[in-house]
Amino acid sequence: MQTTIHSLDYEARGVARVGGKTVFVQGALPLETVRIRITQEKASFALADTEAVIEASPFRVQAACAHYGECGGCALQHADFAAQVAYKQRVFEEQLQRIGKVQPAVYLPPIYGNAWGYRSRTRLSVHITREGKVRLGYQAKHSHRIVPVSQCPVLPPHVSGSLHLIREMLQQIHDQMPKNRLSAVDICAGEAVTACSIQCSRPLPEPIARQTAERLQQHSGTAWQIGQQCPKQPAQAIAPKNAPELYYTLPEFNLHMPFRVGDFTQINLPMNAQMVARAVRLLDPQPHERIADLFCGLGNFTLPLARSGARIVGIEGADSLTRRAQANARRNGLDNIEFSTADLFDTQPDTVAQWGRFDKMLLDPPRAGALAVVQSLHAPYLPQRIVYVSCNPATLARDAAVLVGKGYAFRAAGILNLFPHTAHIEAVAWFERQAKTL
C-alpha cells in the first residue's frame, strides 16, 4: 500500500490518511511517499511500518547507529538533526493548541544542543542465553527482547567505546557465579568519574570488579568505579572504593552538585545547564522574594534560584531526594533554602494555604504534570509568576489551560532538545498573573 505522509505525531511516527482513516507510520517523515505495511488495525486508526521510501523527504539522512531500527531507544535518526527540532517545535505547538487550546504570546527560540554523545546516564539490560552467553543491550521496539549493542553514539564516546569491556566483565561474573542473576547495568557519567552499577541477586566478586575498573580506565582514559545493587540493599561501590564522587556542575551559578547512582538527574548535563539558566532568567528571582520550587529533586533549580538571595522553599515527594537536596545546599554554602517532603500529586487548596504566600513558583513535575497543584492554587495564594518546566507537552497543555483559566497570561514558551533522535520534548513555559481591571 502506498501513501503520502503529511506530519509527525508526538511519538515521531509519520501521519497519513488512508481510506478516511488515520494511519501512524513508523520510520516515515513528512512530505514522503512511502509503501507501508499495516501492523495493527483499529476502528478509528491503524499502525504501520515503512516498507520502502518511494519519494524521500529532503531531510531524510542515513542513521548513524548500526542498531537503529531494531533498538527501541531512538526514533528519529533517519531525520536531519535541525529538522528533528523543527518537527518537535511543530508537535509542541499542536499539543498546546489541540489539548489546552492555549498559545503563548511568544515562542522562545529552540535550544538545539549536541546531536551525539549527550546521554550521561543510561540503563542497559542483561540477558543470559541458554548457552550461557551474556548479552548487553537495549529493549527492541515494542518488545521485551534485548538487542545486543556494541556501541551507542548517543552515549559519551568513552562509555560507548567501553561497552565490550563491561559485557566481558558480566560474562566473567556469570561464568564464575552462574546462579547470580544479573539483570541490568546502570551507567552514570559524572564530571570526575563514571559509575557502572550492576543489578544482581548476590554480591559480586571484588577481584573482577577491580580488574574491570582498571581496564576501563586504561582503555578510556577516564576514571571508572564498579558498583552493585543487590535486592533489599543500598547500592554500594565495589572497586575502587576511594574513587572521586559523582557530580555535575552549574558553572553559571557556581554550583557543585553531587549525586549517586539511582538519583534522578537530567541525562543531558550540558543541556540541563542551559535549561536551568533559561528557567531562572524567566522567573527572575529577587532578594526580597519568597519562591517555591515544587518537585525540586536534588535541588537542580532550587540552588540556582537561591543564588539570587531570595528565600526558597523546595518541596519534593521522595524523602531520599529531599535529604540529598539539603546536603547539596550545605555543600554549596546556601542557608536561604527550606526543604520539605510532600506528595504533590495530593495537593489540595488547604495545602496551598499551609504553604503561605509565594511571590513566584517554579514547577518541574514528571510526565504526569502538576494538575493537582495548579488546580489548588487560589487567592490570596496565587504567585505573581510561574515558570513551568515540562517533559510532556500534553500535560503542560492541560495545566496551562487551568492557569489561564485562573487569570494567568501565557507569556512565553520554548522547547529544548534534551533528547536528540527521540520523540521526547522538553519545554519551559512562563505564566504571569494579570492585574484585575475595573
Tab-separated table of C-alpha atoms in Angstrom:
chain	number	residue	atom	x	y	z
A	1	MET	CA	0.000	0.000	0.000
A	2	GLN	CA	1.379	3.445	-0.967
A	3	THR	CA	0.601	6.705	0.807
A	4	THR	CA	1.892	10.229	1.463
A	5	ILE	CA	2.951	11.427	4.914
A	6	HIS	CA	1.701	14.866	5.949
A	7	SER	CA	3.031	15.274	9.516
A	8	LEU	CA	4.634	13.634	12.547
A	9	ASP	CA	2.831	12.708	15.752
A	10	TYR	CA	4.079	13.006	19.332
A	11	GLU	CA	5.779	9.576	19.073
A	12	ALA	CA	7.710	10.647	15.921
A	13	ARG	CA	5.574	8.477	13.673
A	14	GLY	CA	4.523	9.676	10.241
A	15	VAL	CA	0.828	10.508	9.918
A	16	ALA	CA	-1.131	9.629	6.783
A	17	ARG	CA	-4.772	9.302	5.733
A	18	VAL	CA	-5.770	6.071	4.031
A	19	GLY	CA	-9.387	5.391	3.142
A	20	GLY	CA	-10.580	8.093	5.535
A	21	LYS	CA	-8.637	6.570	8.445
A	22	THR	CA	-5.569	7.992	10.185
A	23	VAL	CA	-2.518	5.749	9.870
A	24	PHE	CA	0.579	6.156	12.069
A	25	VAL	CA	3.630	5.018	10.132
A	26	GLN	CA	6.878	4.049	11.863
A	27	GLY	CA	10.001	5.356	10.125
A	28	ALA	CA	8.344	7.845	7.771
A	29	LEU	CA	8.802	11.618	7.520
A	30	PRO	CA	6.537	14.458	6.359
A	31	LEU	CA	6.465	15.069	2.582
A	32	GLU	CA	7.430	11.463	1.843
A	33	THR	CA	5.650	8.954	-0.342
A	34	VAL	CA	6.109	5.526	1.184
A	35	ARG	CA	4.956	1.959	0.790
A	36	ILE	CA	3.575	0.756	4.101
A	37	ARG	CA	2.548	-2.474	5.801
A	38	ILE	CA	-0.339	-2.304	8.251
A	39	THR	CA	0.669	-3.931	11.556
A	40	GLN	CA	-2.398	-3.165	13.645
A	41	GLU	CA	-5.914	-2.205	12.640
A	42	LYS	CA	-8.249	-0.300	14.972
A	43	ALA	CA	-11.724	1.137	14.461
A	44	SER	CA	-10.545	4.743	14.068
A	45	PHE	CA	-6.841	4.393	13.226
A	46	ALA	CA	-4.150	1.959	12.133
A	47	LEU	CA	-0.466	1.377	12.813
A	48	ALA	CA	2.012	0.640	10.047
A	49	ASP	CA	5.681	0.163	9.251
A	50	THR	CA	7.543	1.712	6.329
A	51	GLU	CA	8.428	-0.997	3.797
A	52	ALA	CA	10.021	1.311	1.217
A	53	VAL	CA	10.510	5.030	0.650
A	54	ILE	CA	9.226	5.892	-2.826
A	55	GLU	CA	9.906	9.630	-2.645
A	56	ALA	CA	12.185	10.692	0.204
A	57	SER	CA	11.968	13.850	2.271
A	58	PRO	CA	14.820	16.307	1.650
A	59	PHE	CA	15.507	15.971	5.384
A	60	ARG	CA	15.994	12.178	5.367
A	61	VAL	CA	19.511	11.072	6.323
A	62	GLN	CA	21.346	7.795	6.883
A	63	ALA	CA	21.105	6.703	10.539
A	64	ALA	CA	24.459	6.829	12.341
A	65	CYS	CA	23.866	3.810	14.571
A	66	ALA	CA	24.164	0.226	13.303
A	67	HIS	CA	21.426	-0.842	15.740
A	68	TYR	CA	18.895	1.830	14.670
A	69	GLY	CA	15.542	0.447	13.641
A	70	GLU	CA	15.891	-2.598	15.879
A	71	CYS	CA	16.875	-0.962	19.181
A	72	GLY	CA	13.977	0.814	20.854
A	73	GLY	CA	15.988	3.815	22.083
A	74	CYS	CA	15.924	6.271	19.160
A	75	ALA	CA	13.071	7.178	16.849
A	76	LEU	CA	14.399	9.989	14.614
A	77	GLN	CA	17.912	9.122	13.489
A	78	HIS	CA	16.595	8.992	9.919
A	79	ALA	CA	15.868	12.751	10.068
A	80	ASP	CA	18.330	15.623	9.766
A	81	PHE	CA	19.235	16.987	13.205
A	82	ALA	CA	17.899	20.506	12.559
A	83	ALA	CA	14.722	19.046	11.039
A	84	GLN	CA	14.178	16.973	14.201
A	85	VAL	CA	13.967	20.168	16.238
A	86	ALA	CA	11.589	21.729	13.710
A	87	TYR	CA	9.350	18.652	13.899
A	88	LYS	CA	9.347	18.815	17.705
A	89	GLN	CA	8.501	22.517	17.617
A	90	ARG	CA	5.503	21.780	15.396
A	91	VAL	CA	4.312	18.935	17.657
A	92	PHE	CA	4.726	21.176	20.708
A	93	GLU	CA	2.611	23.941	19.193
A	94	GLU	CA	-0.059	21.482	18.058
A	95	GLN	CA	-0.285	19.857	21.507
A	96	LEU	CA	-0.740	23.224	23.225
A	97	GLN	CA	-3.449	24.251	20.810
A	98	ARG	CA	-5.266	20.919	20.479
A	99	ILE	CA	-5.198	19.768	24.118
A	100	GLY	CA	-5.085	23.025	26.080
A	101	LYS	CA	-6.471	25.396	23.437
A	102	VAL	CA	-3.730	27.817	24.523
A	103	GLN	CA	-0.785	29.501	22.841
A	104	PRO	CA	1.948	31.639	24.404
A	105	ALA	CA	2.318	35.257	23.387
A	106	VAL	CA	5.900	34.445	22.338
A	107	TYR	CA	7.643	31.250	21.285
A	108	LEU	CA	11.233	31.292	22.526
A	109	PRO	CA	13.953	30.074	20.136
A	110	PRO	CA	14.538	26.319	20.450
A	111	ILE	CA	17.778	25.232	22.135
A	112	TYR	CA	19.396	22.525	19.996
A	113	GLY	CA	22.333	21.118	21.987
A	114	ASN	CA	24.711	18.462	20.659
A	115	ALA	CA	23.495	15.712	18.369
A	116	TRP	CA	25.717	12.913	19.708
A	117	GLY	CA	27.421	11.792	22.895
A	118	TYR	CA	24.959	13.671	25.079
A	119	ARG	CA	23.494	10.927	27.270
A	120	SER	CA	25.359	10.854	30.589
A	121	ARG	CA	23.053	8.310	32.231
A	122	THR	CA	21.661	5.057	30.855
A	123	ARG	CA	20.390	1.616	31.825
A	124	LEU	CA	21.243	-1.422	29.739
A	125	SER	CA	19.508	-4.766	30.130
A	126	VAL	CA	21.337	-8.058	30.639
A	127	HIS	CA	20.186	-11.322	29.088
A	128	ILE	CA	21.804	-14.742	29.516
A	129	THR	CA	21.259	-17.124	26.592
A	130	ARG	CA	20.614	-20.839	27.039
A	131	GLU	CA	24.239	-21.369	26.067
A	132	GLY	CA	25.368	-19.134	28.929
A	133	LYS	CA	26.400	-16.163	26.773
A	134	VAL	CA	25.834	-12.694	28.216
A	135	ARG	CA	24.050	-10.157	26.060
A	136	LEU	CA	24.130	-6.485	26.996
A	137	GLY	CA	21.821	-4.057	25.257
A	138	TYR	CA	18.513	-2.230	25.000
A	139	GLN	CA	14.989	-3.496	24.512
A	140	ALA	CA	13.731	-3.802	20.958
A	141	LYS	CA	10.858	-1.613	19.832
A	142	HIS	CA	7.532	-2.796	21.286
A	143	SER	CA	9.173	-5.917	22.714
A	144	HIS	CA	10.944	-7.313	25.778
A	145	ARG	CA	13.624	-8.801	23.527
A	146	ILE	CA	17.130	-7.480	24.220
A	147	VAL	CA	19.063	-6.069	21.251
A	148	PRO	CA	22.795	-6.535	21.959
A	149	VAL	CA	24.655	-3.289	21.289
A	150	SER	CA	28.356	-2.962	20.569
A	151	GLN	CA	28.252	0.837	20.591
A	152	CYS	CA	25.745	3.661	21.115
A	153	PRO	CA	26.512	7.075	19.594
A	154	VAL	CA	24.214	8.987	21.962
A	155	LEU	CA	26.383	7.861	24.890
A	156	PRO	CA	29.633	9.708	25.692
A	157	PRO	CA	32.407	8.243	23.491
A	158	HIS	CA	34.297	6.819	26.476
A	159	VAL	CA	31.143	4.938	27.550
A	160	SER	CA	30.104	3.761	24.090
A	161	GLY	CA	33.643	2.567	23.406
A	162	SER	CA	33.741	0.598	26.664
A	163	LEU	CA	30.555	-1.467	26.347
A	164	HIS	CA	32.502	-4.534	25.168
A	165	LEU	CA	34.620	-4.459	28.332
A	166	ILE	CA	31.530	-4.208	30.531
A	167	ARG	CA	29.984	-7.163	28.714
A	168	GLU	CA	33.203	-9.154	29.207
A	169	MET	CA	33.066	-8.392	32.948
A	170	LEU	CA	29.477	-9.638	33.123
A	171	GLN	CA	30.492	-12.809	31.264
A	172	GLN	CA	33.280	-13.417	33.794
A	173	ILE	CA	30.866	-12.942	36.676
A	174	HIS	CA	28.309	-15.305	35.130
A	175	ASP	CA	30.938	-17.952	34.391
A	176	GLN	CA	32.167	-17.768	37.986
A	177	MET	CA	28.726	-17.357	39.630
A	178	PRO	CA	26.093	-18.826	37.264
A	179	LYS	CA	23.352	-18.594	39.920
A	180	ASN	CA	23.909	-14.862	40.430
A	181	ARG	CA	21.067	-13.236	38.472
A	182	LEU	CA	22.397	-10.271	36.509
A	183	SER	CA	19.516	-8.128	35.274
A	184	ALA	CA	20.719	-4.632	34.335
A	185	VAL	CA	23.626	-2.198	34.301
A	186	ASP	CA	23.261	1.471	35.264
A	187	ILE	CA	25.944	3.803	33.928
A	188	CYS	CA	26.293	7.383	35.170
A	189	ALA	CA	28.992	9.675	33.793
A	190	GLY	CA	29.887	12.452	36.207
A	191	GLU	CA	32.494	15.122	35.617
A	192	ALA	CA	35.261	13.279	37.528
A	193	VAL	CA	34.255	9.605	37.378
A	194	THR	CA	31.914	7.242	35.536
A	195	ALA	CA	29.999	4.775	37.697
A	196	CYS	CA	28.892	1.362	36.456
A	197	SER	CA	26.420	-0.291	38.837
A	198	ILE	CA	25.279	-3.878	38.261
A	199	GLN	CA	21.874	-5.108	39.400
A	200	CYS	CA	22.449	-8.605	40.742
A	201	SER	CA	20.923	-11.163	43.107
A	202	ARG	CA	24.144	-11.799	45.060
A	203	PRO	CA	27.247	-9.743	45.915
A	204	LEU	CA	29.782	-9.580	43.100
A	205	PRO	CA	33.384	-10.810	43.219
A	206	GLU	CA	35.646	-7.895	44.133
A	207	PRO	CA	38.681	-9.044	42.049
A	208	ILE	CA	36.703	-8.997	38.796
A	209	ALA	CA	35.249	-5.558	39.617
A	210	ARG	CA	38.697	-4.181	40.471
A	211	GLN	CA	40.305	-5.571	37.320
A	212	THR	CA	37.486	-4.220	35.149
A	213	ALA	CA	37.681	-0.751	36.698
A	214	GLU	CA	41.408	-0.714	35.927
A	215	ARG	CA	40.856	-1.948	32.348
A	216	LEU	CA	38.125	0.638	31.745
A	217	GLN	CA	40.352	3.451	32.961
A	218	GLN	CA	43.281	2.295	30.828
A	219	HIS	CA	41.039	1.874	27.793
A	220	SER	CA	39.111	5.149	28.045
A	221	GLY	CA	41.491	7.458	29.907
A	222	THR	CA	38.661	8.202	32.333
A	223	ALA	CA	38.187	7.155	35.971
A	224	TRP	CA	35.592	4.393	36.494
A	225	GLN	CA	34.002	2.821	39.536
A	226	ILE	CA	32.199	-0.537	39.589
A	227	GLY	CA	29.294	-0.964	41.998
A	228	GLN	CA	26.474	-3.363	42.771
A	229	GLN	CA	22.787	-3.180	43.629
A	230	CYS	CA	21.543	-6.298	45.407
A	231	PRO	CA	17.891	-6.797	46.498
A	232	LYS	CA	16.893	-5.003	49.720
A	233	GLN	CA	20.338	-3.409	49.975
A	234	PRO	CA	21.521	0.103	49.105
A	235	ALA	CA	23.743	0.485	46.049
A	236	GLN	CA	27.382	0.266	47.020
A	237	ALA	CA	30.762	0.735	45.378
A	238	ILE	CA	32.998	-2.311	44.998
A	239	ALA	CA	36.138	-1.022	43.312
A	240	PRO	CA	37.852	1.295	43.689
A	241	LYS	CA	36.156	2.380	46.915
A	242	ASN	CA	38.119	5.640	47.016
A	243	ALA	CA	37.022	6.856	43.562
A	244	PRO	CA	36.009	10.520	43.162
A	245	GLU	CA	32.353	11.308	43.860
A	246	LEU	CA	29.780	11.607	41.115
A	247	TYR	CA	28.836	15.227	40.483
A	248	TYR	CA	27.864	17.741	37.827
A	249	THR	CA	28.337	21.488	37.862
A	250	LEU	CA	26.245	24.527	37.007
A	251	PRO	CA	29.079	26.988	36.281
A	252	GLU	CA	26.812	29.996	35.687
A	253	PHE	CA	25.689	29.710	39.314
A	254	ASN	CA	28.989	28.437	40.750
A	255	LEU	CA	27.335	25.202	41.931
A	256	HIS	CA	28.804	21.753	42.524
A	257	MET	CA	26.015	19.126	42.521
A	258	PRO	CA	26.927	15.667	43.918
A	259	PHE	CA	24.607	12.764	43.117
A	260	ARG	CA	24.515	8.983	43.430
A	261	VAL	CA	23.659	6.147	41.102
A	262	GLY	CA	19.873	5.883	41.221
A	263	ASP	CA	19.280	9.572	41.937
A	264	PHE	CA	17.205	11.369	39.339
A	265	THR	CA	19.367	13.717	37.285
A	266	GLN	CA	18.858	15.043	33.778
A	267	ILE	CA	20.616	12.750	31.335
A	268	ASN	CA	21.879	15.611	29.141
A	269	LEU	CA	24.014	17.650	31.538
A	270	PRO	CA	25.197	20.397	29.117
A	271	MET	CA	21.592	20.999	28.059
A	272	ASN	CA	20.485	20.852	31.681
A	273	ALA	CA	22.734	23.848	32.394
A	274	GLN	CA	21.049	25.782	29.569
A	275	MET	CA	17.581	24.741	30.740
A	276	VAL	CA	18.294	25.890	34.302
A	277	ALA	CA	19.644	29.198	33.027
A	278	ARG	CA	16.539	29.802	30.876
A	279	ALA	CA	14.138	28.942	33.705
A	280	VAL	CA	15.944	31.172	36.214
A	281	ARG	CA	16.037	34.083	33.758
A	282	LEU	CA	12.300	33.752	33.142
A	283	LEU	CA	11.468	33.539	36.839
A	284	ASP	CA	13.810	36.493	37.573
A	285	PRO	CA	14.225	35.867	41.332
A	286	GLN	CA	14.828	38.927	43.522
A	287	PRO	CA	16.433	39.016	47.003
A	288	HIS	CA	13.257	40.169	48.768
A	289	GLU	CA	11.039	37.413	47.320
A	290	ARG	CA	9.759	34.097	48.692
A	291	ILE	CA	9.817	31.483	45.928
A	292	ALA	CA	8.580	27.869	45.735
A	293	ASP	CA	10.362	25.151	43.781
A	294	LEU	CA	7.942	22.231	43.552
A	295	PHE	CA	9.141	18.750	42.521
A	296	CYS	CA	12.595	20.059	43.419
A	297	GLY	CA	14.519	16.759	43.333
A	298	LEU	CA	18.200	17.186	44.156
A	299	GLY	CA	17.868	20.970	44.006
A	300	ASN	CA	18.650	21.338	40.293
A	301	PHE	CA	16.634	24.579	40.163
A	302	THR	CA	16.405	25.303	43.896
A	303	LEU	CA	20.084	26.039	44.408
A	304	PRO	CA	20.456	28.300	41.343
A	305	LEU	CA	17.367	30.254	42.470
A	306	ALA	CA	18.874	30.597	45.941
A	307	ARG	CA	21.967	32.271	44.478
A	308	SER	CA	19.742	35.331	43.917
A	309	GLY	CA	19.367	35.803	47.667
A	310	ALA	CA	15.639	35.052	47.574
A	311	ARG	CA	14.085	32.783	50.213
A	312	ILE	CA	13.451	29.451	48.507
A	313	VAL	CA	11.156	26.621	49.611
A	314	GLY	CA	11.874	23.320	47.881
A	315	ILE	CA	9.261	20.548	48.065
A	316	GLU	CA	9.826	17.021	46.760
A	317	GLY	CA	7.861	13.770	47.003
A	318	ALA	CA	10.808	11.430	47.667
A	319	ASP	CA	12.367	11.833	51.086
A	320	SER	CA	15.701	10.451	49.849
A	321	LEU	CA	15.921	13.229	47.264
A	322	THR	CA	14.942	15.862	49.834
A	323	ARG	CA	17.848	14.755	52.015
A	324	ARG	CA	20.191	14.858	49.029
A	325	ALA	CA	18.984	18.381	48.189
A	326	GLN	CA	19.617	19.525	51.757
A	327	ALA	CA	23.132	18.085	51.606
A	328	ASN	CA	23.772	19.819	48.273
A	329	ALA	CA	22.630	23.143	49.710
A	330	ARG	CA	25.028	22.762	52.651
A	331	ARG	CA	27.817	21.718	50.297
A	332	ASN	CA	27.367	24.942	48.343
A	333	GLY	CA	27.056	27.182	51.408
A	334	LEU	CA	23.390	28.098	50.880
A	335	ASP	CA	21.320	28.709	54.010
A	336	ASN	CA	18.339	30.528	52.448
A	337	ILE	CA	16.529	27.314	51.414
A	338	GLU	CA	13.914	25.327	53.308
A	339	PHE	CA	13.257	21.790	52.076
A	340	SER	CA	10.325	19.512	52.879
A	341	THR	CA	8.847	16.227	51.639
A	342	ALA	CA	5.231	16.035	50.454
A	343	ASP	CA	3.114	14.170	47.903
A	344	LEU	CA	2.470	16.998	45.462
A	345	PHE	CA	0.042	14.838	43.484
A	346	ASP	CA	-2.225	15.058	46.531
A	347	THR	CA	-2.098	18.854	46.780
A	348	GLN	CA	-5.362	20.405	47.986
A	349	PRO	CA	-6.443	24.052	48.399
A	350	ASP	CA	-5.732	23.848	52.139
A	351	THR	CA	-2.232	22.547	51.307
A	352	VAL	CA	-1.583	25.716	49.344
A	353	ALA	CA	-2.858	27.811	52.257
A	354	GLN	CA	-0.499	25.973	54.622
A	355	TRP	CA	2.448	26.842	52.366
A	356	GLY	CA	1.627	30.538	52.703
A	357	ARG	CA	2.124	33.195	50.076
A	358	PHE	CA	4.801	32.868	47.425
A	359	ASP	CA	5.824	35.684	45.135
A	360	LYS	CA	6.847	33.233	42.439
A	361	MET	CA	6.787	29.496	41.772
A	362	LEU	CA	8.772	27.035	39.684
A	363	LEU	CA	7.187	23.712	38.705
A	364	ASP	CA	9.277	20.811	37.387
A	365	PRO	CA	6.942	17.792	37.532
A	366	PRO	CA	7.400	14.333	35.973
A	367	ARG	CA	5.436	13.347	32.847
A	368	ALA	CA	2.142	13.231	34.773
A	369	GLY	CA	2.320	17.010	35.179
A	370	ALA	CA	1.260	19.240	38.056
A	371	LEU	CA	-2.530	19.210	37.750
A	372	ALA	CA	-3.276	18.890	41.484
A	373	VAL	CA	-1.007	21.860	42.212
A	374	VAL	CA	-2.361	24.219	39.570
A	375	GLN	CA	-5.964	23.273	40.329
A	376	SER	CA	-5.410	24.011	44.028
A	377	LEU	CA	-3.878	27.456	43.587
A	378	HIS	CA	-6.309	30.116	44.773
A	379	ALA	CA	-6.428	33.688	46.053
A	380	PRO	CA	-4.776	35.036	48.099
A	381	TYR	CA	-2.084	32.404	47.410
A	382	LEU	CA	-1.652	32.914	43.671
A	383	PRO	CA	2.030	33.584	42.836
A	384	GLN	CA	2.636	36.567	40.595
A	385	ARG	CA	4.796	34.499	38.234
A	386	ILE	CA	5.020	30.779	37.475
A	387	VAL	CA	7.687	29.067	35.396
A	388	TYR	CA	6.774	25.523	34.396
A	389	VAL	CA	9.467	23.081	33.224
A	390	SER	CA	7.784	20.252	31.335
A	391	CYS	CA	8.852	16.884	29.940
A	392	ASN	CA	5.411	16.205	28.430
A	393	PRO	CA	3.693	18.751	26.154
A	394	ALA	CA	0.309	17.065	26.662
A	395	THR	CA	0.242	17.596	30.433
A	396	LEU	CA	1.781	21.056	30.062
A	397	ALA	CA	-1.046	21.985	27.675
A	398	ARG	CA	-3.645	20.658	30.122
A	399	ASP	CA	-2.118	22.501	33.090
A	400	ALA	CA	-1.582	25.687	31.081
A	401	ALA	CA	-5.303	25.792	30.335
A	402	VAL	CA	-6.006	25.642	34.091
A	403	LEU	CA	-3.607	28.506	34.803
A	404	VAL	CA	-5.047	30.642	32.011
A	405	GLY	CA	-8.490	29.940	33.457
A	406	LYS	CA	-7.270	31.293	36.804
A	407	GLY	CA	-6.270	34.587	35.222
A	408	TYR	CA	-2.662	33.961	34.203
A	409	ALA	CA	-1.292	35.267	30.931
A	410	PHE	CA	0.695	32.665	28.981
A	411	ARG	CA	3.683	34.878	28.236
A	412	ALA	CA	6.238	32.601	26.604
A	413	ALA	CA	7.309	29.006	25.980
A	414	GLY	CA	10.216	27.296	24.264
A	415	ILE	CA	11.458	23.764	23.669
A	416	LEU	CA	14.846	22.288	24.489
A	417	ASN	CA	16.204	19.308	22.581
A	418	LEU	CA	17.342	17.379	25.649
A	419	PHE	CA	16.926	14.020	23.910
A	420	PRO	CA	18.110	14.207	20.271
A	421	HIS	CA	16.929	11.431	17.936
A	422	THR	CA	13.986	10.623	20.225
A	423	ALA	CA	10.419	11.938	20.234
A	424	HIS	CA	10.899	13.425	23.711
A	425	ILE	CA	10.163	17.154	24.046
A	426	GLU	CA	11.328	19.253	26.994
A	427	ALA	CA	9.927	22.777	27.380
A	428	VAL	CA	9.960	25.801	29.661
A	429	ALA	CA	6.833	27.995	29.946
A	430	TRP	CA	6.248	31.364	31.644
A	431	PHE	CA	2.910	32.444	33.152
A	432	GLU	CA	2.206	35.881	34.662
A	433	ARG	CA	-0.752	36.813	36.801
A	434	GLN	CA	-2.746	39.568	35.163
A	435	ALA	CA	-3.842	42.626	37.080
A	436	LYS	CA	-7.598	42.851	37.505
A	437	THR	CA	-9.282	45.602	35.512
A	438	LEU	CA	-12.207	47.612	36.841
